[in-house]
JSON list of C-alpha atoms in Angstrom, two decimals:
[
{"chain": "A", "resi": 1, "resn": "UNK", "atom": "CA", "xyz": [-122.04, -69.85, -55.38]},
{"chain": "A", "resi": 2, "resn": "UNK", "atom": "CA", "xyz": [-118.70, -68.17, -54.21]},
{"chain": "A", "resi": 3, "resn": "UNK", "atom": "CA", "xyz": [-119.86, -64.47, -53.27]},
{"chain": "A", "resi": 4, "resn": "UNK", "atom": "CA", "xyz": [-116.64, -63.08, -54.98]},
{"chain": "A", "resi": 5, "resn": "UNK", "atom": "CA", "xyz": [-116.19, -64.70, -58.76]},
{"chain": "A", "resi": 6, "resn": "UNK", "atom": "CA", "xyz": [-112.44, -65.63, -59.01]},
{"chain": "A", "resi": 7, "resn": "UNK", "atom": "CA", "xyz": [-112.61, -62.95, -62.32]},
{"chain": "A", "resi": 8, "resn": "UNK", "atom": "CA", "xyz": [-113.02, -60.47, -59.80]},
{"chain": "A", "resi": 9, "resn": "UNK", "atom": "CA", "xyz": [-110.13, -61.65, -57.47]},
{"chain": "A", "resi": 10, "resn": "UNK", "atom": "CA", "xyz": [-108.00, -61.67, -60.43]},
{"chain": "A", "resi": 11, "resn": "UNK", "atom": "CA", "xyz": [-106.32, -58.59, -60.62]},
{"chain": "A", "resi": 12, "resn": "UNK", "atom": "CA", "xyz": [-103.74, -57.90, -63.10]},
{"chain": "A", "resi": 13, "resn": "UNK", "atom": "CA", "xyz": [-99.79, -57.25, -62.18]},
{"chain": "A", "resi": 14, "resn": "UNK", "atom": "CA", "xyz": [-99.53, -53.71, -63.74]},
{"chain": "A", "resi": 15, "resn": "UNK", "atom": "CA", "xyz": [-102.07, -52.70, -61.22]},
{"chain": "A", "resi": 16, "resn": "UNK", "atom": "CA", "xyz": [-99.72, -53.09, -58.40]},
{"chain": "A", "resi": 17, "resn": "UNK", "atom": "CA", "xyz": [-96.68, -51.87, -59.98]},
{"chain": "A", "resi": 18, "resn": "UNK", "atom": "CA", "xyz": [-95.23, -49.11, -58.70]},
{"chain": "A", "resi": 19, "resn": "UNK", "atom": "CA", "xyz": [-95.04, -47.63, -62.45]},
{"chain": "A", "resi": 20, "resn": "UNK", "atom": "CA", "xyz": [-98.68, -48.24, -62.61]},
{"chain": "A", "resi": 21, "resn": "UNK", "atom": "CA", "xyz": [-99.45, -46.22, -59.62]},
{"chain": "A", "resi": 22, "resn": "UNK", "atom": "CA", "xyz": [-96.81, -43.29, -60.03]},
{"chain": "A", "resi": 23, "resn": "UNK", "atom": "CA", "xyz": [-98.36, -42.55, -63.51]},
{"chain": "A", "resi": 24, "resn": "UNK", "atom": "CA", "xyz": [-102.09, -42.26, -62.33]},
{"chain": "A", "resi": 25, "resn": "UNK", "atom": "CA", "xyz": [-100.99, -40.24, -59.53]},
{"chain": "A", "resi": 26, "resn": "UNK", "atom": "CA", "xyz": [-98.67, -37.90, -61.30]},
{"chain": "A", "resi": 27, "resn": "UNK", "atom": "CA", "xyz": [-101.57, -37.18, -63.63]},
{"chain": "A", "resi": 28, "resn": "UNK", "atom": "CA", "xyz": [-103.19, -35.42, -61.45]},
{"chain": "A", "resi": 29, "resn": "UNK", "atom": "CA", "xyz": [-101.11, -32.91, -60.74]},
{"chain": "A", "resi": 30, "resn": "UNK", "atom": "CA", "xyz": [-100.04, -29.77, -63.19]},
{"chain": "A", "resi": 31, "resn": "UNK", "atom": "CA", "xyz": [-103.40, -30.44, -65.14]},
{"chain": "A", "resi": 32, "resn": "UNK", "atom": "CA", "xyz": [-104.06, -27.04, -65.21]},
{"chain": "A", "resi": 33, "resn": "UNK", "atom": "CA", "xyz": [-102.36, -25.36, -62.00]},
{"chain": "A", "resi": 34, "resn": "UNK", "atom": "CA", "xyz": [-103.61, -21.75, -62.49]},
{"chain": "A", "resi": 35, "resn": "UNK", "atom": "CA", "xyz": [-107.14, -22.68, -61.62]},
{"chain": "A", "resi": 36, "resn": "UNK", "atom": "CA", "xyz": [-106.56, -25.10, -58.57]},
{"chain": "A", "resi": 37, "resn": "UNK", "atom": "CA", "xyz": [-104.15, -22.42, -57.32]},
{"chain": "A", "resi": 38, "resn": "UNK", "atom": "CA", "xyz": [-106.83, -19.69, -57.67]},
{"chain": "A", "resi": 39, "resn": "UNK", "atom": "CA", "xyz": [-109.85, -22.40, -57.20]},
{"chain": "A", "resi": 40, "resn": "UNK", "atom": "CA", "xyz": [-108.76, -23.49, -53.89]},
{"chain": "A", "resi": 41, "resn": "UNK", "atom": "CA", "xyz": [-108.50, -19.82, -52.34]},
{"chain": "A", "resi": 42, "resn": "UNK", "atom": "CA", "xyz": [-111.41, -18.40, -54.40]},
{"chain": "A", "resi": 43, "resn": "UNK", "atom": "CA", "xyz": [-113.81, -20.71, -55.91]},
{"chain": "A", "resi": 44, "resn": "UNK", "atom": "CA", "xyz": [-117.25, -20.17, -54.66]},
{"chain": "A", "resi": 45, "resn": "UNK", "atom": "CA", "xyz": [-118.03, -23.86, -53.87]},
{"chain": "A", "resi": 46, "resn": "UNK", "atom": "CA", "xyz": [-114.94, -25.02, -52.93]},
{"chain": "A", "resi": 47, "resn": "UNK", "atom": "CA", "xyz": [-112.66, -21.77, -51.53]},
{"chain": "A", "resi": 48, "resn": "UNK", "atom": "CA", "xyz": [-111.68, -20.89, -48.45]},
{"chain": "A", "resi": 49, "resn": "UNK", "atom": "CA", "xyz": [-112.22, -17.42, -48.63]},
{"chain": "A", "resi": 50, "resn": "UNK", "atom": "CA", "xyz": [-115.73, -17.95, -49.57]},
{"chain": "A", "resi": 51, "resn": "UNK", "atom": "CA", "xyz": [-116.65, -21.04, -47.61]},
{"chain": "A", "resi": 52, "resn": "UNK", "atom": "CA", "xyz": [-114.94, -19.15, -44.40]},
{"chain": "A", "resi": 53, "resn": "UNK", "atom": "CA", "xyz": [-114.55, -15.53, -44.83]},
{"chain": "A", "resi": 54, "resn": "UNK", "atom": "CA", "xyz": [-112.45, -15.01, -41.60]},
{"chain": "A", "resi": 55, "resn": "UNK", "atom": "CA", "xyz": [-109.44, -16.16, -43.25]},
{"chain": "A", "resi": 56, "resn": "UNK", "atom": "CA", "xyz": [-109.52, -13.54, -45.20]},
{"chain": "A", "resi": 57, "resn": "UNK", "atom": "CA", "xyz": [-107.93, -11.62, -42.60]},
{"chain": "A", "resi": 58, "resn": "UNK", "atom": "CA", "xyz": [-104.83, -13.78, -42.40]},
{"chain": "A", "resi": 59, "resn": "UNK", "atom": "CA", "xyz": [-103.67, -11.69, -45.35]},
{"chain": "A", "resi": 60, "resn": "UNK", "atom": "CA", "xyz": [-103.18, -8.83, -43.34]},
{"chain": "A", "resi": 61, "resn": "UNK", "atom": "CA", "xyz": [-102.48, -10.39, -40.36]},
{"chain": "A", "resi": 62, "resn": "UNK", "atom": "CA", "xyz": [-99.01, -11.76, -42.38]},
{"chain": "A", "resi": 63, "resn": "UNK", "atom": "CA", "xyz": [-98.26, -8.97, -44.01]},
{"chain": "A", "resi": 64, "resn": "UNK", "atom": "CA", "xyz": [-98.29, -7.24, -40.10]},
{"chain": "A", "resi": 65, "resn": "UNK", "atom": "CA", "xyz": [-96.81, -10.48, -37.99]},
{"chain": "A", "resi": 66, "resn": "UNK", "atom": "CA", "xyz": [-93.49, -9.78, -41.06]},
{"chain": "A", "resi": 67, "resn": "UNK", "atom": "CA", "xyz": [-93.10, -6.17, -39.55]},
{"chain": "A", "resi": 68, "resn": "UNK", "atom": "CA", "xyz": [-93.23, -7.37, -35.48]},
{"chain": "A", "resi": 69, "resn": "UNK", "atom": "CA", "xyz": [-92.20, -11.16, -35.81]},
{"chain": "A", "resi": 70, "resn": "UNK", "atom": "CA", "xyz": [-90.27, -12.12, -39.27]},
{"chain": "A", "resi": 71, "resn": "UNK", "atom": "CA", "xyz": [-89.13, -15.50, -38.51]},
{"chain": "A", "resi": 72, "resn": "UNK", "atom": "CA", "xyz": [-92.49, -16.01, -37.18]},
{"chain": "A", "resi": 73, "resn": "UNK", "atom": "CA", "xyz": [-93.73, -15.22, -40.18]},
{"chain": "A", "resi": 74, "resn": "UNK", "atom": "CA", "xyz": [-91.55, -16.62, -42.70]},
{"chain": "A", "resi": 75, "resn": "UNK", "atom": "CA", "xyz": [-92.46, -19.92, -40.48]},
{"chain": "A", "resi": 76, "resn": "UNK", "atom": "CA", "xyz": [-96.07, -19.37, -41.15]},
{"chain": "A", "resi": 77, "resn": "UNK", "atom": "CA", "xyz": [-95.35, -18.72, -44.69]},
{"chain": "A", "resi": 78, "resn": "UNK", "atom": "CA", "xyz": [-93.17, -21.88, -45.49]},
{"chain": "A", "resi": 79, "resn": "UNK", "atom": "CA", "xyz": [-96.12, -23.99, -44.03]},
{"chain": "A", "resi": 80, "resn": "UNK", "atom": "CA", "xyz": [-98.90, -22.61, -45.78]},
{"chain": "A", "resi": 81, "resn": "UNK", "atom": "CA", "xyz": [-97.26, -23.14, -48.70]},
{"chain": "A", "resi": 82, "resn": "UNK", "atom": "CA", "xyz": [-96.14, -26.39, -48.47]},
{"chain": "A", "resi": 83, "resn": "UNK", "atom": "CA", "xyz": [-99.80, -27.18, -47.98]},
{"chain": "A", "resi": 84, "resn": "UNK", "atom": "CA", "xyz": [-101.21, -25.26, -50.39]},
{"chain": "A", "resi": 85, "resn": "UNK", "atom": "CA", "xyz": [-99.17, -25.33, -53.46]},
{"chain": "A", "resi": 86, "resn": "UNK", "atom": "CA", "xyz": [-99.44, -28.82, -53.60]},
{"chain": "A", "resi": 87, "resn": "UNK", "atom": "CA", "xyz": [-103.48, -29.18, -52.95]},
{"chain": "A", "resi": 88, "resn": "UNK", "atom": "CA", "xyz": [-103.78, -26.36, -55.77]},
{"chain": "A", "resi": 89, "resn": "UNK", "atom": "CA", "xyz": [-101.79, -27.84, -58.20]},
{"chain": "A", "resi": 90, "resn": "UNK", "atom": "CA", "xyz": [-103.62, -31.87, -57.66]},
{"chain": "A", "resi": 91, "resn": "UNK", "atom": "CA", "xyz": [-106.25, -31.79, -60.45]},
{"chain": "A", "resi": 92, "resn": "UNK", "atom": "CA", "xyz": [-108.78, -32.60, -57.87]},
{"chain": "A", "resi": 93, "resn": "UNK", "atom": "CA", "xyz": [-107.72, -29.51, -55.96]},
{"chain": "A", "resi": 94, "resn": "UNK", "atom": "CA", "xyz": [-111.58, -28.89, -55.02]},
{"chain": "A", "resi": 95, "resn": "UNK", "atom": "CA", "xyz": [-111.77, -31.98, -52.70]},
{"chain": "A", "resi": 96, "resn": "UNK", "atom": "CA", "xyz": [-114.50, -33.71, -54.81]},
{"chain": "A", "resi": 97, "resn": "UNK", "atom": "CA", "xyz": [-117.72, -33.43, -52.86]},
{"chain": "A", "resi": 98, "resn": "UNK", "atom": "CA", "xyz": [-115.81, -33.00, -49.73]},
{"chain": "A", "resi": 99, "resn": "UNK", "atom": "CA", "xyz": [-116.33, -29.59, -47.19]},
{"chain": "A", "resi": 100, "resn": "UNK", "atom": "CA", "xyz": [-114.82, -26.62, -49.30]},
{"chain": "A", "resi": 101, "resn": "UNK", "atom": "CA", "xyz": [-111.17, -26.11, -48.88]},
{"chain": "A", "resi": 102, "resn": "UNK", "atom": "CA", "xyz": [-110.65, -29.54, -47.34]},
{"chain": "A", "resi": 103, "resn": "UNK", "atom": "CA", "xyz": [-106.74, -29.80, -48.93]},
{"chain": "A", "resi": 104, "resn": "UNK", "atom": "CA", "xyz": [-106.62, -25.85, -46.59]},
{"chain": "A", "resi": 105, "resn": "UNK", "atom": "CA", "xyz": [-107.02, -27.29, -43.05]},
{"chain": "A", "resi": 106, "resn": "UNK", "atom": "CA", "xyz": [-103.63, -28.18, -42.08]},
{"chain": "A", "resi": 107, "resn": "UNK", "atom": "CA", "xyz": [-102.99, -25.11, -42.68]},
{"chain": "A", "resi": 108, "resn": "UNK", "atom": "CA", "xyz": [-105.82, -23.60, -40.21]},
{"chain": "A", "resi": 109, "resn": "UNK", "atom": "CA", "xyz": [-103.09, -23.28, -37.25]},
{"chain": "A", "resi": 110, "resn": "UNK", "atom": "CA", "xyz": [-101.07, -21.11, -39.29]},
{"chain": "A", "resi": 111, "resn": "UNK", "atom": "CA", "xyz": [-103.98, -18.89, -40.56]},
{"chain": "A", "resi": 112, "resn": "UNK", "atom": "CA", "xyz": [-105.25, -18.37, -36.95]},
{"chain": "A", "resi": 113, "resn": "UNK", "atom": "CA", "xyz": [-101.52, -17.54, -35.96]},
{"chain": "A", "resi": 114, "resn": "UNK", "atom": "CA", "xyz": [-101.69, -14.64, -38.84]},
{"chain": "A", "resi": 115, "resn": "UNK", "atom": "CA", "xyz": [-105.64, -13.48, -37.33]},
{"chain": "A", "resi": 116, "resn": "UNK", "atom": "CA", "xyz": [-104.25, -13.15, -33.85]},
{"chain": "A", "resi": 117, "resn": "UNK", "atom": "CA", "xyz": [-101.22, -11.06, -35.00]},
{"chain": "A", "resi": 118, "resn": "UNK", "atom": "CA", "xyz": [-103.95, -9.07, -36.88]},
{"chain": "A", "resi": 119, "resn": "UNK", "atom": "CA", "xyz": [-106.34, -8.31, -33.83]},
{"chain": "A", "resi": 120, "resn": "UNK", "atom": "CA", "xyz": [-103.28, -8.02, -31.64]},
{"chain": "A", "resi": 121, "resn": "UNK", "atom": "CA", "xyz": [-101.95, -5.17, -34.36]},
{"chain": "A", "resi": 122, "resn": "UNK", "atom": "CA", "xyz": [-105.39, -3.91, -35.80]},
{"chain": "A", "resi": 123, "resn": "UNK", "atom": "CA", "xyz": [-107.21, -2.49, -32.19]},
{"chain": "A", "resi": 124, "resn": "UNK", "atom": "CA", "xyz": [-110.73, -2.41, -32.22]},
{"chain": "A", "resi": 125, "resn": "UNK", "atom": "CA", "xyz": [-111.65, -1.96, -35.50]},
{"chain": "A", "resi": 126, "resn": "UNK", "atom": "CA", "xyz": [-109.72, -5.05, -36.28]},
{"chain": "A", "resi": 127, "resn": "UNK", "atom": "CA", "xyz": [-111.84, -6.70, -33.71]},
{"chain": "A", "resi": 128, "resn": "UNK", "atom": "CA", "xyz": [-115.13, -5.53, -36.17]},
{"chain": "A", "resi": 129, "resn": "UNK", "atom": "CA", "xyz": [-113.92, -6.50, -38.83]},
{"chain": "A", "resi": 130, "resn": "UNK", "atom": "CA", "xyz": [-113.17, -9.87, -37.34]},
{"chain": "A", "resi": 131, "resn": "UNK", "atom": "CA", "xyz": [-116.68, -10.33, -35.52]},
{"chain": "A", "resi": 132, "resn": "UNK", "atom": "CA", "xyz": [-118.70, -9.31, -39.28]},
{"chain": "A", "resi": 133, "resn": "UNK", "atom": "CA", "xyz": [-116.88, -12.04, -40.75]},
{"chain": "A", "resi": 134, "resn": "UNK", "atom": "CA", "xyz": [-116.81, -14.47, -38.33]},
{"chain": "A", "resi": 135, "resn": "UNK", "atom": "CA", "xyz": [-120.65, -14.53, -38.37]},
{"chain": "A", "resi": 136, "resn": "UNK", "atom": "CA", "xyz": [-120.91, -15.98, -42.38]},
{"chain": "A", "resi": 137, "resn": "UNK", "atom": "CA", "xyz": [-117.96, -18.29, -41.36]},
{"chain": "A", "resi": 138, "resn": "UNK", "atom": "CA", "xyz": [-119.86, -19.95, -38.43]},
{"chain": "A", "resi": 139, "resn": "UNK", "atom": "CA", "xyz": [-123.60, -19.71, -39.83]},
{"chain": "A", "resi": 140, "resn": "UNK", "atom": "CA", "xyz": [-122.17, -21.79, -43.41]},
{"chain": "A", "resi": 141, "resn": "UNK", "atom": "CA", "xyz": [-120.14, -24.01, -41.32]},
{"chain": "A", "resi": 142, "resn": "UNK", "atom": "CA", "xyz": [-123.49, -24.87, -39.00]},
{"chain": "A", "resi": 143, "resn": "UNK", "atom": "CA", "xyz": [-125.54, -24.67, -42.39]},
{"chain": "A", "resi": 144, "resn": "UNK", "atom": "CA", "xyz": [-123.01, -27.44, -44.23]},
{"chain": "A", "resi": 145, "resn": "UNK", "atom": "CA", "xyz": [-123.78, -29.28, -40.81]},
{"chain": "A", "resi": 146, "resn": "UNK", "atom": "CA", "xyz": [-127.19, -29.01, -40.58]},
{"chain": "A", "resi": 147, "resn": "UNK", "atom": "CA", "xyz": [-128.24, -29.24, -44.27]},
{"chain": "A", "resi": 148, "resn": "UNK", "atom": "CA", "xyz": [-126.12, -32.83, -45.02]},
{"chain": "A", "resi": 149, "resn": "UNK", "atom": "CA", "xyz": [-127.22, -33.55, -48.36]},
{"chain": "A", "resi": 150, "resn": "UNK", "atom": "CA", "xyz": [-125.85, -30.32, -49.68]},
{"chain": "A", "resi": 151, "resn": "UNK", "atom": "CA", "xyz": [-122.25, -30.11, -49.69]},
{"chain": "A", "resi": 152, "resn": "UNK", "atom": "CA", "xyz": [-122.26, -25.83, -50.09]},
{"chain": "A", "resi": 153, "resn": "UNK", "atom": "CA", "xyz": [-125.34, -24.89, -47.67]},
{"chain": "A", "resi": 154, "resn": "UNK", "atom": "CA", "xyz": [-128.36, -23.76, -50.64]},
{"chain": "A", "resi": 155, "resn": "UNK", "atom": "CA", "xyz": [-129.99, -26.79, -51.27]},
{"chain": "A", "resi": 156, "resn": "UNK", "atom": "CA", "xyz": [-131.99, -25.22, -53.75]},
{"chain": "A", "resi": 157, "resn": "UNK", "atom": "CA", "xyz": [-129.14, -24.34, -55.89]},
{"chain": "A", "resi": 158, "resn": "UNK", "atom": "CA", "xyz": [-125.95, -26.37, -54.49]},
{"chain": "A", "resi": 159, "resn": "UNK", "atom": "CA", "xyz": [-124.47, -22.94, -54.42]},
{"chain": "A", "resi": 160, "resn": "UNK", "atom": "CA", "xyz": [-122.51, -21.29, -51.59]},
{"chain": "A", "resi": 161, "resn": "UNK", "atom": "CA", "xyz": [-125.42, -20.14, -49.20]},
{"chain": "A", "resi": 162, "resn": "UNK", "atom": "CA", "xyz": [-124.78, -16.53, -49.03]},
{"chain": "A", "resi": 163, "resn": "UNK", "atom": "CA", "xyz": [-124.26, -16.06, -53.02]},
{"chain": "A", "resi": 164, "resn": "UNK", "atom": "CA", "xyz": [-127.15, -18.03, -53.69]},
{"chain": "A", "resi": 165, "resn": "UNK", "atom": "CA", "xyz": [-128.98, -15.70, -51.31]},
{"chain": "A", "resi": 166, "resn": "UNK", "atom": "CA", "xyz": [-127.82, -12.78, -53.72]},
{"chain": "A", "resi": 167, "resn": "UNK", "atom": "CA", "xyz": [-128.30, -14.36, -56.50]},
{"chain": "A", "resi": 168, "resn": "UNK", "atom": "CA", "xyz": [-132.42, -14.97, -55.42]},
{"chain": "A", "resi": 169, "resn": "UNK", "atom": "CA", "xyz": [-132.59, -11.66, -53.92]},
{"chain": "A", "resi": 170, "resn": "UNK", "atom": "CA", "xyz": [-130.45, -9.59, -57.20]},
{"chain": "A", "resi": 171, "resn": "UNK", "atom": "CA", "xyz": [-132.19, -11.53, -59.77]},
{"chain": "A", "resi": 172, "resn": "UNK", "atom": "CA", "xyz": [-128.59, -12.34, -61.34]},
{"chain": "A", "resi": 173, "resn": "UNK", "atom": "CA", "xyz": [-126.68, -15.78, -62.50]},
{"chain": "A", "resi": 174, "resn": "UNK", "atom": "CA", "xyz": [-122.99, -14.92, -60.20]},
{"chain": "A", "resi": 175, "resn": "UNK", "atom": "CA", "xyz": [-121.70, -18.51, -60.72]}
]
């Protein structure tokens, strides 16, 4: 026996036409924008702001680097969204059963950019703010790590940890 049957090896010519492959591809886009572009910020398996709650802060942190450094900010701005309105219109805008928010992390340079305008503008109490929710960031980052053959850190439920924990806790069905 040949290990590889020539039926197998035979692959047919619309496969490799460029037609072929601009058609699958274009699919997957503008399937249903509205809920990758919300999904990929907010989902609570596969969002950002729930699969690192730090970033949350970059919100404010843009809207304050735009009053000290506009270009800086416009900059920041024209990044982050030529990363993300791309990865949130792509039908598989969740990242399949990649880490959360996988399409988001080119765009971690420019988030941290609008945190540190946020603690340099926001004192001490921005400095709070940023320490309570750097500590769910970190633990479901290290739980993602440690717990590999869950992809959102409960391996009970598959659920983002810290919901999951509410949800045991609450009694309630939040997904």
């Amino acid at each position: 026996g040949v290990p590889f049957p020539a039926a197998q090896l035979m692959m047919s010519q619309a496969s490799f036409s460029p037609h072929s492959w601009h058609t699958h591809t274009a699919g997957h886009f503008f399937v249903q924008p509205w809920v990758g572009l919300i999904g990929v910020l907010f989902d609570q398996q596969s969002g950002i702001f729930l699969a690192s709650p730090v970033y949350i802060l970059a919100i404010p942190g843009i809207i304050l680097l735009w009053h000290r450094k506009r270009a800086l900010a416009i900059a920041c701005g024209i990044v982050f969204a030529a990363v993300y309105l791309p990865a949130g219109t792509w039908g598989q805008w969740h990242g399949g059963f990649a880490s959360p928010a996988r399409f988001l992390t080119p765009t971690v340079p420019v988030l941290a950019i609008s945190i540190a305008g946020m603690l340099d503008a926001g004192g001490s109490r921005a400095w709070r703010l940023f320490s309570i929710l750097a500590i769910p960031s970190f633990l479901l980052a290290y739980l993602m790590m440690a717990l590999p053959r869950t992809r959102y850190g409960d391996p009970v439920t598959q659920h983002n940890f810290f919901i999951a924990l509410v949800e045991r806790h609450a009694h309630l069905d939040l997904t």
